[in-house]
Amino acid sequence: MTASSKKGQRLNAPDARIGDVLVTWYQKNKRSLPWRQRFLESGDPYVIWISEIMLQQTTIQAVLPAYERFLGVFPQLKNLAAATEDEVRLACRGLGYYRRFRLMHEAAQVLAAREPFHWPRTYKEWRELPGIGDYTAAAISSIAFGEAKAVVDGNVERVFCRLLDRRVVPDQKLKKEFQAMGDSMIPASAPADYNQGVMELGQTICIKQNPRCAICPVQDFCAAFKNGSQNLAPAPKKPMEYEEVRMHLWLLLQNGKIGLVQRSKDARFLGGTLGLPTAWEKDGELRWEQAGRWDFQTEAFGSIKHGITKHRIQAFVHRKDWKGNSPAMTWVPLEEAETQLVSNLDRKALHLFLKLEAKPTLFDDQSFL
Ligand code: SF4
């Protein structure tokens, strides 16, 4: 392979052997993951599709328990298509970025309505479904249907930048070049193993900090390794600019139950989720995340920190014994609340409450969160 780190210079053709080397390496070293096992046993594209949606912007460790729980509730496409939006959210609880699951649900309904039913097979057909981008379409069509379309995500970009010693921040133009490079390297005889191999290489060997070059199967082809510049390629992205947000969450209590409300679909955070009554501060006023205005004059008993995309949230948690009723309120026994709350933010607030209730002396100590 000839490589260049000069900005603006086009990539040269990669060494065609890389694809085969990655396939061989993957076949010997692949991790045992539940979606791989399930697909091996059932051949059902559904189990691959669900895993690929869950893995978007989420670590494998976080996905593992949610994946098993989800397939326990919705074992087949028809179960998912027939579910309500709330049931889907609940089954995906704790994973964040809920828009992807709303789109996945929409796609399930599109597919289930097909007469006669047939799965999309090609990259192009998958790409037409709601919530399926380039990467996901390439992953599913290659793994489940053997299409030779290469995946390119952040991990693959990092691997390719190093193979070519490109010391730049990957942009759209470079991503297109990498897509062409991947498509030219993917062996038609084993596209699923190539794609999973290159992803696995980025996740386990060619990691961000201190890549494990000594055991890397493509070391011989790597320009950054030759130049000793692994930590320079790619160039680091500009750090994210965070926005600080102050938020308030209320635990409404009545006869051993807590009151949950549906956040508005267009809420600023966690739109459409069933959770604790929530408001955030703007110009000294509270902006409510669910329909109606609430007038709770309460002191927070504690606070939690939470991140949602570029927002750094400090959420003050309040408790209120609630006498009245409201059709908007869903009352859930306290011991079941954990399984009903979709978002991690709500669950953190609940945990704080339970911890402080169990040990009142901790009221002033929030360091455990
Ligand atoms: Fe990444 Fe090192 Fe392998 Fe190059 S040799 S691809 S830098 S792990």
XYZ file of C-alpha atoms and ligand atoms in Angstrom:
377
model
C 0.000 0.000 0.000
C 1.200 3.471 -0.696
C 0.027 5.946 1.826
C 0.100 9.649 2.310
C -0.474 11.960 5.220
C -0.601 15.029 3.013
C -3.886 16.826 3.382
C -6.019 16.844 0.257
C -4.136 14.096 -1.542
C -6.397 11.263 -2.692
C -6.025 7.840 -1.165
C -4.226 5.250 -3.159
C -5.576 1.770 -3.712
C -5.248 -0.289 -0.533
C -3.528 -3.632 -0.511
C -6.136 -6.177 -1.571
C -4.730 -8.695 0.916
C -6.015 -6.722 3.909
C -9.573 -7.986 3.379
C -8.532 -11.632 3.405
C -6.232 -11.139 6.395
C -9.081 -9.587 8.375
C -11.436 -12.433 7.463
C -8.946 -15.074 8.624
C -8.192 -13.167 11.821
C -11.893 -12.704 12.598
C -12.721 -16.352 12.015
C -10.053 -17.346 14.570
C -10.640 -14.610 17.128
C -14.290 -13.565 17.033
C -15.954 -12.889 20.325
C -18.971 -14.912 21.287
C -21.806 -12.373 21.286
C -25.491 -13.262 21.717
C -26.631 -11.818 18.360
C -23.993 -13.868 16.560
C -25.106 -17.007 18.363
C -28.799 -16.338 17.791
C -28.270 -15.684 14.084
C -26.194 -18.834 13.750
C -29.013 -20.850 15.297
C -32.026 -19.179 13.672
C -30.800 -17.442 10.501
C -33.352 -14.740 11.382
C -32.296 -11.251 10.144
C -34.463 -9.764 12.913
C -31.872 -10.642 15.595
C -29.115 -8.885 13.640
C -31.240 -5.829 12.905
C -32.147 -5.368 16.604
C -28.507 -5.714 17.667
C -27.310 -3.171 15.090
C -29.891 -0.584 16.202
C -29.021 -1.119 19.871
C -25.285 -0.855 19.212
C -25.610 2.602 17.632
C -23.712 4.965 19.983
C -23.927 2.392 22.784
C -21.297 0.052 24.188
C -21.558 -3.716 23.858
C -21.544 -4.007 27.670
C -24.626 -1.775 27.958
C -26.397 -3.553 25.086
C -25.939 -7.137 26.366
C -28.643 -7.166 29.108
C -31.033 -4.945 27.106
C -30.741 -7.189 24.044
C -31.764 -10.337 25.904
C -34.591 -8.504 27.671
C -35.852 -7.046 24.389
C -35.900 -10.383 22.582
C -37.638 -11.929 25.585
C -40.462 -9.406 25.149
C -40.442 -9.229 21.340
C -38.985 -12.495 20.051
C -40.075 -11.886 16.454
C -40.765 -9.049 14.062
C -44.534 -9.532 14.347
C -44.404 -9.018 18.135
C -42.482 -5.785 17.733
C -44.802 -4.499 14.996
C -47.866 -5.151 17.173
C -46.422 -3.430 20.275
C -47.291 0.056 21.484
C -44.679 2.805 21.490
C -44.555 2.698 25.300
C -43.942 -1.039 25.341
C -41.047 -0.602 22.916
C -39.516 2.223 24.958
C -39.808 0.192 28.101
C -38.116 -2.809 26.546
C -35.214 -0.536 25.478
C -34.929 1.218 28.810
C -31.561 2.465 29.892
C -30.059 2.653 26.394
C -30.749 6.339 25.651
C -31.188 7.967 22.212
C -34.790 6.763 22.024
C -35.465 8.202 18.577
C -33.683 5.193 17.052
C -36.154 2.825 18.734
C -39.165 4.840 17.574
C -37.847 4.565 14.016
C -37.092 0.862 14.485
C -40.693 0.353 15.616
C -41.923 2.287 12.566
C -39.761 0.113 10.313
C -41.157 -3.042 11.957
C -44.679 -1.886 11.126
C -43.687 -1.129 7.526
C -42.193 -4.611 7.174
C -45.030 -6.461 8.912
C -47.568 -4.815 6.562
C -45.872 -6.303 3.496
C -48.035 -8.711 1.502
C -46.521 -11.157 0.977
C -43.967 -10.631 3.707
C -40.341 -10.462 2.641
C -37.220 -9.106 4.323
C -35.194 -6.431 2.557
C -32.060 -8.181 1.320
C -29.761 -5.619 -0.245
C -27.993 -2.594 1.190
C -30.227 -0.388 -0.958
C -33.439 -2.007 0.278
C -32.399 -1.748 3.936
C -31.413 1.875 3.423
C -35.027 2.711 2.506
C -36.385 1.753 5.929
C -36.852 4.340 8.706
C -33.826 4.649 10.991
C -31.414 2.762 8.737
C -28.332 4.725 7.694
C -25.367 3.715 5.516
C -23.514 1.873 8.246
C -26.497 -0.096 9.550
C -27.678 -1.035 6.041
C -24.199 -2.324 5.174
C -23.905 -4.248 8.450
C -27.296 -5.988 8.216
C -27.226 -6.732 4.480
C -23.714 -8.185 4.716
C -24.176 -10.195 7.919
C -27.681 -11.497 7.247
C -27.702 -11.668 3.421
C -24.063 -11.771 2.315
C -24.008 -8.482 0.399
C -20.469 -7.213 -0.226
C -21.004 -3.692 1.115
C -18.387 -2.422 3.559
C -19.195 -0.795 6.889
C -17.609 2.545 7.728
C -18.163 3.985 11.210
C -15.951 5.874 13.641
C -13.982 2.730 14.507
C -13.361 1.868 10.856
C -12.371 5.470 10.097
C -9.758 5.269 12.831
C -8.368 1.975 11.473
C -8.221 3.321 7.898
C -6.645 6.608 8.988
C -3.894 4.597 10.652
C -3.444 2.149 7.797
C -2.853 5.167 5.555
C -1.296 7.423 8.210
C -3.887 10.122 7.552
C -3.350 12.656 10.336
C -6.578 14.544 9.755
C -10.019 14.710 11.342
C -12.228 12.475 9.153
C -14.802 14.563 7.281
C -17.577 13.624 4.842
C -15.209 13.632 1.874
C -12.770 11.295 3.597
C -15.642 9.096 4.718
C -16.687 8.689 1.066
C -13.147 7.723 0.137
C -13.078 5.228 2.991
C -16.389 3.768 1.808
C -14.871 3.212 -1.638
C -11.750 1.769 -0.015
C -13.784 -0.630 2.143
C -15.939 -1.665 -0.835
C -12.798 -2.485 -2.793
C -11.289 -4.552 0.060
C -14.337 -6.559 1.160
C -14.000 -10.139 -0.140
C -17.134 -11.231 -2.036
C -16.687 -14.700 -0.523
C -16.951 -13.539 3.128
C -18.478 -10.034 3.427
C -20.021 -10.744 6.846
C -16.704 -11.851 8.321
C -14.818 -8.927 6.779
C -17.280 -6.363 8.164
C -17.398 -7.925 11.605
C -13.611 -8.322 11.489
C -12.896 -4.683 10.730
C -15.373 -3.571 13.397
C -13.870 -5.941 15.931
C -10.350 -4.778 15.056
C -11.368 -1.180 15.790
C -13.103 -2.157 19.027
C -10.458 -4.445 20.495
C -7.042 -3.891 18.832
C -6.848 -0.589 16.978
C -8.350 1.255 19.922
C -8.251 5.029 20.381
C -5.459 5.286 22.931
C -2.427 3.033 22.734
C -3.482 0.629 19.973
C -2.316 -2.960 20.490
C -0.087 -3.037 17.416
C 2.014 -5.968 18.662
C -0.917 -8.337 18.143
C -2.541 -6.576 15.184
C -3.207 -8.792 12.162
C -2.732 -5.930 9.671
C 0.454 -4.521 11.183
C 2.421 -5.318 7.996
C 0.139 -3.029 5.984
C -0.023 -0.168 8.468
C 1.700 3.108 7.518
C 1.139 4.663 10.956
C 2.821 1.662 12.590
C 5.792 2.010 10.229
C 6.038 5.731 10.961
C 5.403 5.382 14.702
C 2.499 7.824 14.349
C -0.399 5.681 15.620
C -1.374 8.326 18.166
C -1.361 11.092 15.538
C -3.710 9.434 13.038
C -6.494 10.417 12.915
C -6.122 13.956 14.300
C -8.238 14.536 17.420
C -11.688 16.048 16.945
C -12.482 19.432 18.418
C -13.758 18.757 21.934
C -17.532 18.944 22.246
C -18.901 22.228 23.566
C -21.189 21.340 26.431
C -24.274 23.229 27.506
C -25.045 23.343 31.227
C -28.701 22.707 32.113
C -30.462 22.895 35.479
C -33.407 20.572 35.772
C -35.950 19.519 38.397
C -37.619 16.132 38.882
C -40.424 15.380 41.322
C -41.185 12.121 43.096
C -44.913 12.325 43.794
C -45.926 9.813 46.456
C -49.344 8.418 47.330
C -50.066 5.242 49.303
C -46.743 3.594 48.498
C -46.967 4.490 44.822
C -45.187 7.060 42.705
C -46.833 9.180 40.025
C -45.449 9.055 36.492
C -46.432 11.290 33.590
C -45.926 11.114 29.857
C -43.479 13.750 28.667
C -44.626 15.664 25.614
C -43.456 14.324 22.273
C -41.727 17.645 21.589
C -40.165 17.917 25.059
C -36.612 19.215 25.006
C -35.299 16.082 26.710
C -36.588 12.504 26.640
C -39.643 13.405 24.524
C -42.562 10.984 24.829
C -41.127 8.948 27.706
C -43.101 7.982 30.812
C -41.196 9.423 33.745
C -41.109 11.750 36.719
C -42.688 15.199 36.318
C -39.830 17.286 34.934
C -38.956 20.911 34.310
C -35.792 22.722 33.264
C -34.800 26.282 34.024
C -34.688 29.058 31.490
C -34.266 32.728 32.399
C -35.295 32.007 35.976
C -38.511 30.217 34.943
C -39.436 26.556 34.805
C -40.174 24.986 31.401
C -42.253 21.865 31.854
C -41.572 18.749 29.874
C -45.136 17.422 30.025
C -48.475 19.042 29.231
C -49.888 21.486 31.790
C -48.304 23.665 34.435
C -47.461 22.411 37.896
C -47.000 24.442 40.993
C -44.803 22.494 43.353
C -43.227 24.593 46.072
C -40.690 22.058 47.281
C -37.069 22.015 48.320
C -34.859 19.515 46.528
C -33.595 16.746 48.831
C -30.644 16.041 46.567
C -29.250 16.407 43.084
C -27.769 14.208 40.392
C -25.582 14.771 37.381
C -26.476 13.356 34.011
C -25.399 13.799 30.391
C -27.684 13.823 27.340
C -25.766 14.412 24.085
C -24.078 17.820 24.496
C -26.038 18.717 27.626
C -24.506 18.504 31.085
C -27.487 18.306 33.355
C -27.668 18.990 37.051
C -31.043 17.658 38.124
C -32.517 18.595 41.500
C -34.735 15.886 42.896
C -37.826 16.764 44.949
C -40.309 14.738 46.924
C -43.970 15.601 47.360
C -46.802 13.730 49.041
C -49.636 14.099 46.591
C -53.225 14.020 47.717
C -55.157 14.671 44.538
C -55.485 12.741 41.345
C -55.088 13.530 37.707
C -55.971 11.526 34.603
C -52.500 12.358 33.292
C -50.890 10.467 36.174
C -49.941 6.791 36.143
C -49.503 5.445 39.673
C -46.940 2.721 40.024
C -46.012 0.775 43.206
C -42.638 2.034 44.377
C -41.079 -1.419 44.142
C -42.113 -1.689 40.477
C -41.017 1.801 39.469
C -37.552 0.659 38.411
C -39.034 -1.554 35.674
C -41.385 1.177 34.438
C -38.875 3.981 34.057
C -37.359 4.213 30.611
C -34.644 6.820 31.056
C -31.478 6.607 33.103
C -32.122 10.119 34.379
C -35.405 9.034 36.015
C -33.794 5.920 37.380
C -30.929 7.881 38.918
C -33.490 10.131 40.638
C -35.370 7.076 41.917
C -32.147 5.480 43.201
C -31.260 8.671 45.039
C -34.675 8.704 46.653
C -34.498 5.039 47.664
C -31.009 5.432 49.041
C -31.884 8.493 51.065
C -35.098 6.920 52.334
C -33.194 3.863 53.475
C -30.468 5.936 55.143
C -31.829 9.344 56.094
C -28.461 10.432 57.482
C -27.146 10.546 53.932
C -29.413 13.451 53.060
C -26.474 15.826 52.913
C -24.107 13.429 51.246
C -24.522 13.166 47.491
C -21.001 12.013 46.794
C -22.152 8.451 46.148
C -23.737 9.461 42.863
Fe -3.995 0.030 14.344
Fe -1.533 -0.587 15.199
Fe -2.895 -2.277 13.691
Fe -1.949 -0.047 12.651
S -0.737 -1.753 13.476
S -3.986 -0.892 12.323
S -2.186 1.361 14.369
S -3.421 -1.624 15.781
